[in-house]
mmCIF file of C-alpha atoms in Angstrom:
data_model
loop_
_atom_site.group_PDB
_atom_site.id
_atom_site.type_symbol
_atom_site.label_atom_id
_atom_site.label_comp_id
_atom_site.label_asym_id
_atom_site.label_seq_id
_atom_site.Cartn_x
_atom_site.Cartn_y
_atom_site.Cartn_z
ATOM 1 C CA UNK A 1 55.457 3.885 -26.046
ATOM 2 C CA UNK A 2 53.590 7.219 -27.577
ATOM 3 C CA UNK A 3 54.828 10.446 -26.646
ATOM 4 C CA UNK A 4 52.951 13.520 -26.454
ATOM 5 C CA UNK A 5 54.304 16.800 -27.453
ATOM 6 C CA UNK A 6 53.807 20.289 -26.180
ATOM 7 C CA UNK A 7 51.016 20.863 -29.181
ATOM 8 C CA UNK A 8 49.309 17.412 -28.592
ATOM 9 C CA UNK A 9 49.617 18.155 -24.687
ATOM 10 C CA UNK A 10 48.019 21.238 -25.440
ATOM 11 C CA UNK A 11 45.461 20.784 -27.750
ATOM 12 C CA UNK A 12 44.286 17.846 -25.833
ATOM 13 C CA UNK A 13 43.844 19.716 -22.452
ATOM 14 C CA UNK A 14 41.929 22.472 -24.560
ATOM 15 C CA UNK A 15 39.403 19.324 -25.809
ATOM 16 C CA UNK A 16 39.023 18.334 -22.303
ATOM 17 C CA UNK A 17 38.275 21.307 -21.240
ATOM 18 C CA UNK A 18 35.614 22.186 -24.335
ATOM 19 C CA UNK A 19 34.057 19.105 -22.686
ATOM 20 C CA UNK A 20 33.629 20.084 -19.337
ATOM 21 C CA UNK A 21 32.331 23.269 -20.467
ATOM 22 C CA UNK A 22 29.894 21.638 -22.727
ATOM 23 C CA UNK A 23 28.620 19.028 -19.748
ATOM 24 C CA UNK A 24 28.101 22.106 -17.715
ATOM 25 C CA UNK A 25 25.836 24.169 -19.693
ATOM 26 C CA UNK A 26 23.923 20.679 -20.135
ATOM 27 C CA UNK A 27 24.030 20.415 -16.892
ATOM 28 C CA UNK A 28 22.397 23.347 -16.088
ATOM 29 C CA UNK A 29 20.151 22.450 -18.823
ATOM 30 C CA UNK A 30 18.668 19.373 -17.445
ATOM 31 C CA UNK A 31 18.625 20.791 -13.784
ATOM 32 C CA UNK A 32 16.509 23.535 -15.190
ATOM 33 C CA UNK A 33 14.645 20.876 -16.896
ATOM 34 C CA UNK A 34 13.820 18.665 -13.692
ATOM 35 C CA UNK A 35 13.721 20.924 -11.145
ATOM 36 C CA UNK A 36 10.643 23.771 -10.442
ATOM 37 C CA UNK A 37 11.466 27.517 -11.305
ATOM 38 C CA UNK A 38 11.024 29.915 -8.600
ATOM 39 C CA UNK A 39 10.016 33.405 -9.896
ATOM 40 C CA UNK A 40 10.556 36.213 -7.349
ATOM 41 C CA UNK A 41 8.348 39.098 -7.320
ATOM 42 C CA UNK A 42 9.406 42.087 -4.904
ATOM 43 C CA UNK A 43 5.817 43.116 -4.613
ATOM 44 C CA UNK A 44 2.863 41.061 -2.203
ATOM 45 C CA UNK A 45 0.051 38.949 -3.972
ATOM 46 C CA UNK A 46 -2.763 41.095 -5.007
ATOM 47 C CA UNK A 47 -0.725 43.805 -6.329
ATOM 48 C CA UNK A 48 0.293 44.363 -10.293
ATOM 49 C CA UNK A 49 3.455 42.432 -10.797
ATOM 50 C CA UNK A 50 1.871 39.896 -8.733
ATOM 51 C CA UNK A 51 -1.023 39.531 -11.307
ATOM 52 C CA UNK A 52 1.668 39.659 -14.426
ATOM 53 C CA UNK A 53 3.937 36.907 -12.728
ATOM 54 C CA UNK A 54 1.122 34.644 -11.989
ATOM 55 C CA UNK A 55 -0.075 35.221 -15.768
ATOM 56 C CA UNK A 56 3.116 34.473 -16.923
ATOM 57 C CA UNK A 57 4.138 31.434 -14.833
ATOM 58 C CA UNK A 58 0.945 29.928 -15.574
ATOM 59 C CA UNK A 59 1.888 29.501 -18.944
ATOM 60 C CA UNK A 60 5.908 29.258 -19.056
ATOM 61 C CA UNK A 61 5.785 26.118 -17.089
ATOM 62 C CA UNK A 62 3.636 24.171 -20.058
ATOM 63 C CA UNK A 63 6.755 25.436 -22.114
ATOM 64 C CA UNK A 64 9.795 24.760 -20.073
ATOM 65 C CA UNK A 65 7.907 21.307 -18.345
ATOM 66 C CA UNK A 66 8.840 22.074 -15.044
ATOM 67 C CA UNK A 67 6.322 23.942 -12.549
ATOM 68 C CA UNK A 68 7.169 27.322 -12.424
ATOM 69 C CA UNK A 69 6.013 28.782 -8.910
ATOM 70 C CA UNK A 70 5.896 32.911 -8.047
ATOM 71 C CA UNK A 71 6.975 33.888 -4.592
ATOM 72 C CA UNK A 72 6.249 37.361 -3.377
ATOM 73 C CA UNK A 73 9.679 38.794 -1.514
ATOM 74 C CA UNK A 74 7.918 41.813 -0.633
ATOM 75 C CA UNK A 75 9.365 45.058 1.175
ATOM 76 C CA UNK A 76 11.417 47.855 0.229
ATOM 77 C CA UNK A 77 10.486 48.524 -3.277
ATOM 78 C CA UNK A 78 11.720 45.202 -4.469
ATOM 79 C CA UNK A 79 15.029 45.355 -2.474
ATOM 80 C CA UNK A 80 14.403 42.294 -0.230
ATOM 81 C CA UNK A 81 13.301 39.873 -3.488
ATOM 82 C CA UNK A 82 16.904 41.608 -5.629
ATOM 83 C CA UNK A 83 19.163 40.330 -2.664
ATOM 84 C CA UNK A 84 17.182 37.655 -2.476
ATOM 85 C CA UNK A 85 18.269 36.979 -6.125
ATOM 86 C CA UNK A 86 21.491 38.074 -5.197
ATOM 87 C CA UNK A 87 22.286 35.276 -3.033
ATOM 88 C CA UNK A 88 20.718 32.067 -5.432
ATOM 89 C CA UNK A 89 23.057 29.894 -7.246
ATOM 90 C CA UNK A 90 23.312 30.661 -10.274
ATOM 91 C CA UNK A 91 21.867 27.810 -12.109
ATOM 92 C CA UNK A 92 18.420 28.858 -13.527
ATOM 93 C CA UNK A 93 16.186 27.958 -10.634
ATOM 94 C CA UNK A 94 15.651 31.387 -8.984
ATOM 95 C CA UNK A 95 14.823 34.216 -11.899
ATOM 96 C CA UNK A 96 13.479 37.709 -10.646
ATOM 97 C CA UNK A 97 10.538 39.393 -12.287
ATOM 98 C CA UNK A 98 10.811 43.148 -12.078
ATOM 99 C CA UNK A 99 9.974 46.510 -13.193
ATOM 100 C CA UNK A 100 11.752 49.154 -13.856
ATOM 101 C CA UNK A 101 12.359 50.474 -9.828
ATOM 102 C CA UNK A 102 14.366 47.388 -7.881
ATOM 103 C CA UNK A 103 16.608 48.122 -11.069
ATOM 104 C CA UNK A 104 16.985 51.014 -12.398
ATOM 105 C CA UNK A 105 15.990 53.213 -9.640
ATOM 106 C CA UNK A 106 16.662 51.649 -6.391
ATOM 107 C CA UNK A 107 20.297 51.325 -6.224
ATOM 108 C CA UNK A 108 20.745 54.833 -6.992
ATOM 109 C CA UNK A 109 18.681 56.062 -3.677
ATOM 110 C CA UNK A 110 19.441 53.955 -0.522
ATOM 111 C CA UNK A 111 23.179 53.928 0.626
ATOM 112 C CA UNK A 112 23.326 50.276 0.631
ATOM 113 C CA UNK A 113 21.079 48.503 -1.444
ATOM 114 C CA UNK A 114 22.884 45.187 -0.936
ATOM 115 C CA UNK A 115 23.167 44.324 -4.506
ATOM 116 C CA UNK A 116 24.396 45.793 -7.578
ATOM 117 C CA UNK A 117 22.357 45.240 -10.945
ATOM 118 C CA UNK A 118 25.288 45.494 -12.782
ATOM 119 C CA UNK A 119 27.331 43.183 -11.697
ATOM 120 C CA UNK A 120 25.610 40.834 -9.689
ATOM 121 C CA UNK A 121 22.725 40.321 -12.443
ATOM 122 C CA UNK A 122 22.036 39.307 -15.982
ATOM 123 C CA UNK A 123 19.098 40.583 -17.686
ATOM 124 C CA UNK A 124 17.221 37.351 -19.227
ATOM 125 C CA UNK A 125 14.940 39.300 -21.498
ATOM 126 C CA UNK A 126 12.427 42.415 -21.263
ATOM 127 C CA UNK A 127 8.298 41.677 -22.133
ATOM 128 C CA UNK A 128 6.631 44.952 -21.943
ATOM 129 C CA UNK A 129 6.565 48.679 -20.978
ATOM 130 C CA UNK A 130 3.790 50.318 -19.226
ATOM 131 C CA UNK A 131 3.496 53.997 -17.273
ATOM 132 C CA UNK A 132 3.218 55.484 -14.396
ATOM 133 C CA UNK A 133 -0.341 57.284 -13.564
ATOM 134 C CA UNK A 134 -1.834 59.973 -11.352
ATOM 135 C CA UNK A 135 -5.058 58.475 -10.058
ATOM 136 C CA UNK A 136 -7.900 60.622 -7.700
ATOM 137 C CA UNK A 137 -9.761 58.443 -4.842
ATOM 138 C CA UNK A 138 -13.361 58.254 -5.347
ATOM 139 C CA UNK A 139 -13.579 61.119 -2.321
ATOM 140 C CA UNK A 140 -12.220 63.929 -4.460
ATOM 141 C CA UNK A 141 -14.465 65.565 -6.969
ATOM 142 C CA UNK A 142 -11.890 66.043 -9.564
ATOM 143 C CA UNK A 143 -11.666 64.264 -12.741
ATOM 144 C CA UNK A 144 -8.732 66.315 -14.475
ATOM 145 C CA UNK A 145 -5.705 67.079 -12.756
ATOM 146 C CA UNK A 146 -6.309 70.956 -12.921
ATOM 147 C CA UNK A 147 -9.119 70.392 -11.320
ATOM 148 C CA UNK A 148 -7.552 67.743 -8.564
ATOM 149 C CA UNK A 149 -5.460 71.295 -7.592
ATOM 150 C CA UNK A 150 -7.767 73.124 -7.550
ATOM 151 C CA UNK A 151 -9.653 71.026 -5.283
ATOM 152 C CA UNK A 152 -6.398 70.624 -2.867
ATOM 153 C CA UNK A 153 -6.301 74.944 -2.812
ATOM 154 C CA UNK A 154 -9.369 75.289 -1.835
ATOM 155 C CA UNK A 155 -10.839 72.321 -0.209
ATOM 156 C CA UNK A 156 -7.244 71.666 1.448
ATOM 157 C CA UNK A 157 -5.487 74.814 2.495
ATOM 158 C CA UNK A 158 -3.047 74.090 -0.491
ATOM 159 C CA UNK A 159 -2.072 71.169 1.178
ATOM 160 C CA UNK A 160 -2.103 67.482 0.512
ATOM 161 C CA UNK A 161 -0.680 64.130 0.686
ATOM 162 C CA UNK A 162 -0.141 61.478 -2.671
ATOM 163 C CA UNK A 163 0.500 57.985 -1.849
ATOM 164 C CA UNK A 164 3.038 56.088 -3.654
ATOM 165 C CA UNK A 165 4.312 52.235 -3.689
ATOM 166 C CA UNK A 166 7.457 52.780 -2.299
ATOM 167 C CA UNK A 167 10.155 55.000 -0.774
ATOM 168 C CA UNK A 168 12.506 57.272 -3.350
ATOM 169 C CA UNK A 169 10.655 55.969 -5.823
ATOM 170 C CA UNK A 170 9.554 57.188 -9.718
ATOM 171 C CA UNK A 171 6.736 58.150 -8.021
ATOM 172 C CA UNK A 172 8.151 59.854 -5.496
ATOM 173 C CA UNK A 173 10.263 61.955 -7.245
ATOM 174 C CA UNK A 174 6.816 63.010 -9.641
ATOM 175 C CA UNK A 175 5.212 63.966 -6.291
ATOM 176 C CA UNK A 176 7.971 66.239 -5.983
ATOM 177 C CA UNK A 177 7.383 67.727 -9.251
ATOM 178 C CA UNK A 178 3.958 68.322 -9.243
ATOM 179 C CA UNK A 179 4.464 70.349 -5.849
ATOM 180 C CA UNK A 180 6.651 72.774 -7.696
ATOM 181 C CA UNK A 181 4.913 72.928 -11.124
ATOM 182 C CA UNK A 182 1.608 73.735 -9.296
ATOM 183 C CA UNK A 183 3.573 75.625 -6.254
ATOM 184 C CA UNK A 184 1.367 73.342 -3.947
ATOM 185 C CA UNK A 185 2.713 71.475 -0.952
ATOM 186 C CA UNK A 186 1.699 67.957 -1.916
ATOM 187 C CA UNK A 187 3.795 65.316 0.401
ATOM 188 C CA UNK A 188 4.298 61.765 -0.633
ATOM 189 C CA UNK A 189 3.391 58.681 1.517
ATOM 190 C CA UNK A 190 4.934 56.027 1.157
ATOM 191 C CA UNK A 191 3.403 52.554 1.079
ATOM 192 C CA UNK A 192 4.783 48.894 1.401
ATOM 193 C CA UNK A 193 3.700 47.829 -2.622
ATOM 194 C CA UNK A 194 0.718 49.312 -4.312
ATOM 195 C CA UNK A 195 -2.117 47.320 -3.275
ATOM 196 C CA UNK A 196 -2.167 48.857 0.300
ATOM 197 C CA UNK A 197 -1.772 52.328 -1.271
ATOM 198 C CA UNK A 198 -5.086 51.425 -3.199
ATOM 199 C CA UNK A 199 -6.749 50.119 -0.699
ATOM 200 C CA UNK A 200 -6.663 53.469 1.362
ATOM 201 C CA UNK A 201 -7.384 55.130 -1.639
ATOM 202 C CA UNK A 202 -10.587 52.921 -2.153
ATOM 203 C CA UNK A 203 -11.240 53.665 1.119
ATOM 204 C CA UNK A 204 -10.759 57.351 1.205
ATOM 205 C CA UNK A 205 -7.921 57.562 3.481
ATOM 206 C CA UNK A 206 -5.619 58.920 0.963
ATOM 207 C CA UNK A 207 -7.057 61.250 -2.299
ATOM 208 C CA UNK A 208 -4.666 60.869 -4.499
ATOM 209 C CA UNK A 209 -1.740 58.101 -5.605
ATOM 210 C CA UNK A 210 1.297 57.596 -8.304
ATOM 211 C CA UNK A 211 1.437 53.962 -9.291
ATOM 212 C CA UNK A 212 1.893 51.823 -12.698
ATOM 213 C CA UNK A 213 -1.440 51.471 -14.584
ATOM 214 C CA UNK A 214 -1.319 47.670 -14.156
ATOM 215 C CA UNK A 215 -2.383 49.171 -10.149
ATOM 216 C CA UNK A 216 -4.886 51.388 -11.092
ATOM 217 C CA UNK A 217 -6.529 50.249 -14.501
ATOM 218 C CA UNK A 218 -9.357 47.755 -13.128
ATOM 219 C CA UNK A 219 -10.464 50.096 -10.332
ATOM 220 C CA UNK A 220 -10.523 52.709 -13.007
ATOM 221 C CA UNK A 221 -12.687 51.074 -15.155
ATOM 222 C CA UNK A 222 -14.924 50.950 -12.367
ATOM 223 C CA UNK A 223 -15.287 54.574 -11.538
ATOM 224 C CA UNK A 224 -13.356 53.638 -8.241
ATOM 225 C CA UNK A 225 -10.275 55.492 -8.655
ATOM 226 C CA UNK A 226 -9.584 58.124 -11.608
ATOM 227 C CA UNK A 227 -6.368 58.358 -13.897
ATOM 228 C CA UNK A 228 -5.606 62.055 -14.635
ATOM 229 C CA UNK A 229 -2.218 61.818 -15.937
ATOM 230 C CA UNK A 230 0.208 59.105 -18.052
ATOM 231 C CA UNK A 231 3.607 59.070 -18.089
ATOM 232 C CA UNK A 232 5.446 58.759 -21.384
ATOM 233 C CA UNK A 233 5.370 60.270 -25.090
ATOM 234 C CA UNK A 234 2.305 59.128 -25.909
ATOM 235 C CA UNK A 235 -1.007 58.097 -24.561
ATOM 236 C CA UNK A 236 -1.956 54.827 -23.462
ATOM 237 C CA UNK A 237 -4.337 53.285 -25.538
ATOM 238 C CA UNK A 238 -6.392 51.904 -22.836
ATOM 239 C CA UNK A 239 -6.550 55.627 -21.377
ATOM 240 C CA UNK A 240 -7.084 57.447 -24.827
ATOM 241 C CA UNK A 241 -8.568 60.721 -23.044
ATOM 242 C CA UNK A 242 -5.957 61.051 -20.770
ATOM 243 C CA UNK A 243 -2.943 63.292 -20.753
ATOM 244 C CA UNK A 244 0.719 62.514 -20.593
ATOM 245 C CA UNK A 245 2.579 64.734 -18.133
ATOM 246 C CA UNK A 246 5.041 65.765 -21.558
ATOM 247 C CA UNK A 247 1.369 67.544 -22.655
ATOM 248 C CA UNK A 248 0.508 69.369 -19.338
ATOM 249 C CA UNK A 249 4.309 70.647 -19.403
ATOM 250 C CA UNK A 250 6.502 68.235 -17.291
ATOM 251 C CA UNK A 251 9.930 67.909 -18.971
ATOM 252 C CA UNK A 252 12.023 64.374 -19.335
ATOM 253 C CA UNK A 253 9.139 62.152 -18.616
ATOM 254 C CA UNK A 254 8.995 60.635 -21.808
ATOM 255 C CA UNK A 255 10.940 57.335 -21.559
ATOM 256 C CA UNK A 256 8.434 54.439 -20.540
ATOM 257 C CA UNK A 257 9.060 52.517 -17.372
ATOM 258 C CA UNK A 258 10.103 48.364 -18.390
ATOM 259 C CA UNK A 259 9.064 45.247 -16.888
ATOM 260 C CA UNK A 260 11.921 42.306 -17.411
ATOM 261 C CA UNK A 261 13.306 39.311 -15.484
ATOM 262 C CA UNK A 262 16.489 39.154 -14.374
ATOM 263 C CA UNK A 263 18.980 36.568 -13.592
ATOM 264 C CA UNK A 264 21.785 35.965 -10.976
ATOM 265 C CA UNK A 265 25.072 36.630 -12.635
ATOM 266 C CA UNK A 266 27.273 33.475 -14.009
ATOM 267 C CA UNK A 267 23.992 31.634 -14.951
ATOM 268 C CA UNK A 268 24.450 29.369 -18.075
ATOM 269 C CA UNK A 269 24.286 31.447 -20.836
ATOM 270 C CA UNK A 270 22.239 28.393 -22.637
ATOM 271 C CA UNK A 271 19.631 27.890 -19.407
ATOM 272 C CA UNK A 272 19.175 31.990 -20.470
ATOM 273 C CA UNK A 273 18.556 31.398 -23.683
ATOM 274 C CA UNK A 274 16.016 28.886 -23.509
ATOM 275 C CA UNK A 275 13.899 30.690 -21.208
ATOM 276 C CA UNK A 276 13.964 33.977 -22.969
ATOM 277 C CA UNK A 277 12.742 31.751 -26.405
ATOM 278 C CA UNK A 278 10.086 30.295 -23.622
ATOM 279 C CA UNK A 279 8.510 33.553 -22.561
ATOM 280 C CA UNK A 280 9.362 34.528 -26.480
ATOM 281 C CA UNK A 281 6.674 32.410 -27.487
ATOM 282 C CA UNK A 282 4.256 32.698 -24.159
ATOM 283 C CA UNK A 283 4.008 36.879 -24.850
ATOM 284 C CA UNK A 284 2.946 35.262 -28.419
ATOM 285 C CA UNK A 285 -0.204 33.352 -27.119
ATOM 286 C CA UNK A 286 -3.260 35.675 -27.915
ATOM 287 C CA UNK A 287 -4.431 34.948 -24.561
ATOM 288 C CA UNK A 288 -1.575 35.864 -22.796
ATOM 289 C CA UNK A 289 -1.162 39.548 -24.955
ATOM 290 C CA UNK A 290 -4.702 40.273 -24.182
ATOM 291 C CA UNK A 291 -4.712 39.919 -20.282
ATOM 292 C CA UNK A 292 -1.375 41.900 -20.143
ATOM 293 C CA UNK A 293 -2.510 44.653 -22.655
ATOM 294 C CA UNK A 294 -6.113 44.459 -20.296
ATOM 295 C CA UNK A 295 -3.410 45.045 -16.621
ATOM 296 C CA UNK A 296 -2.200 48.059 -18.549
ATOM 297 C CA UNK A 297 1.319 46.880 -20.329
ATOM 298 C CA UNK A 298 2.550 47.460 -23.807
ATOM 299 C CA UNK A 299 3.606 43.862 -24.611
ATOM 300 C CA UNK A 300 6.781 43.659 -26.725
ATOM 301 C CA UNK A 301 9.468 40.567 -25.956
ATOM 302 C CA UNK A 302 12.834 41.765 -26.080
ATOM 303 C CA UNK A 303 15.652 39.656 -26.564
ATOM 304 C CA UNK A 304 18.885 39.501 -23.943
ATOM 305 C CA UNK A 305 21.074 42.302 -25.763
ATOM 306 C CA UNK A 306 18.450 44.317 -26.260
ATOM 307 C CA UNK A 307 16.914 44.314 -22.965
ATOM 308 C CA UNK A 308 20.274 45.263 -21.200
ATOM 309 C CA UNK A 309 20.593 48.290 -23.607
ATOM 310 C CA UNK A 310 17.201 49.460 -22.436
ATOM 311 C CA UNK A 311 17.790 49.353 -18.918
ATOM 312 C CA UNK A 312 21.047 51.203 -19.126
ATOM 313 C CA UNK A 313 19.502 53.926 -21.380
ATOM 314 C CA UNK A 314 16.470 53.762 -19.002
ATOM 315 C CA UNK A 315 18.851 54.019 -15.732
ATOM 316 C CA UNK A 316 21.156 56.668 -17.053
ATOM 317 C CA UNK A 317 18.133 59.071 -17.949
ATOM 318 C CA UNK A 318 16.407 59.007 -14.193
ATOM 319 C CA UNK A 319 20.147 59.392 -13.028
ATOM 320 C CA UNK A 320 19.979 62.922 -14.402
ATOM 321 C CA UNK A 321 17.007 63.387 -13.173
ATOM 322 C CA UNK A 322 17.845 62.269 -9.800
ATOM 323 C CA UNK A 323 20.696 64.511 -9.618
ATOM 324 C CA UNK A 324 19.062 67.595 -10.785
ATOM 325 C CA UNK A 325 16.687 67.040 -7.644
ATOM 326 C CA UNK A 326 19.208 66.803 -5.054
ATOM 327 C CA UNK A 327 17.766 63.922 -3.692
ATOM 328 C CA UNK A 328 20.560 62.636 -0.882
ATOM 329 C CA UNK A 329 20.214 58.815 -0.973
ATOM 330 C CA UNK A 330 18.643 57.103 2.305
#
């Protein structure tokens, strides 16, 4: 008869338990393996982050070998697809696709969001930056934004109304600021996503609108709408002649706006990994870069750890902000 002692007793229940946690990850592995990827988007088909998902998913499917299929949650600035995350198992088949706002922003002006980035999700990996624009409608004469308020002083009493994608929003809040840097009374409207806020634009029904350049760049190109102003430090290379609010004197709008995908939290840090090295090598294909650089986005993968650290930086800056405005969450 063999005896075990404490040590053996011990050591073997730490083996056993190396296993288990070993069969899981490869469990999690295979499932992610077999099993379609859904890819929430908080925004409706048609719109920007639609058009990057779609681009994306197209590819990243060849490269994990399961389909990989993008379903608009849309509403709320992205707050229906985040709970939406929220409540998936955690096992690699529900990933969120998301800018900046259902992150960064979001939680920090409703009451209740419903979810907590922090702790209920795990950043999978960051692709690209991009910025937020001030675009004309094709009604308005103006081409700069000098002469966009000008036009609202004397064409509209002083008085006008800027669409934006969402509630509390980036946007929102640069409404806000142009009102009081131009001591005009410019009121935001709020829209479900950005592609009805173009389409009134298109139409006329609005003048002016705040979204991402992914939602304005193709109608710009066109003569439809007109960008007057770029977030950011720099300007964007597809908009070379246009200024950054940092030029025409707006203060703390230098940090660019990201676009990531997020995970729910406890997902396999190895299921993680291989679809970050996945969409590593899909932002690689020439094809890919080009279409994403042509929606408006500065393409640049970033890696798990590096991600997270921009998304704190990123949420701790528009805290300030947010704060300084005395914006009372809804």
């Amino acid at each position: 008869m063999v005896f075990s002692t404490p040590r053996v007793s011990t050591l073997r229940h730490a083996l056993v338990a190396s296993l288990f946690l070993a069969a899981a990850s490869l469990s999690g592995i295979a499932q992610a393996q077999g099993t379609p990827i859904k890819l929430l988007v908080g925004f409706p088909a048609g719109a920007g982050t639609d058009a990057i998902a779609r681009t994306l998913g197209e590819k990243l499917k060849d490269e994990l070998g399961v389909p990989v299929v993008v379903e608009n949650r849309a509403g709320a600035g992205g707050q229906i697809a985040a709970q939406a995350l929220k409540a998936a198992p955690a096992d690699g088949h529900t990933l969120f696709l998301s800018h900046d706002h259902s992150i960064s922003i979001l939680p920090q002006v409703v009451k209740s969001a419903g979810f907590n980035p922090a702790s209920d999700f795990v950043p999978v990996a960051g692709f690209a930056t991009f910025a937020n624009v001030l675009a004309v409608s094709g009604g308005t004469p103006a081409k700069t934004i000098d002469e966009y308020v000008k036009w609202v002083r004397t064409q509209r009493g002083g008085k006008d109304t800027i669409g934006v994608p969402a509630p509390a929003s980036i946007p929102e809040f640069l409404v806000k600021m142009i009102g009081d840097k131009y001591k005009i009374d410019v009121q935001s409207a709020p829209y479900r996503g950005s592609a009805p806020m173009t389409a009134d634009m298109l139409g006329n029904q609005i003048s002016a609108g705040i979204a991402s350049v992914p939602d304005f760049i193709e109608n710009h190109k066109a003569g439809k709408v007109r960008i007057v102003a770029v977030i950011g430090a720099k300007r964007q290379p597809l908009l070379p002649n246009v200024p950054t609010f940092s030029e025409l004197g707006f203060p703390n709008l230098d940090d660019y706006p990201y676009y990531g995908v997020f995970a729910p939290v406890g997902t396999p840090q190895p299921v993680i990994d291989r679809f970050g090295a996945a969409l590593q090598k899909v932002l690689a294909m020439p094809d890919v870069k080009q279409k994403l650089t042509t929606l408006g986005l500065n393409v640049a993968y970033e890696p798990q750890g590096q991600f997270a650290g921009r998304v704190r930086t990123y949420t701790q800056a528009w805290e300030r902000i947010i704060q300084a405005s005395g914006f009372k969450p809804l």
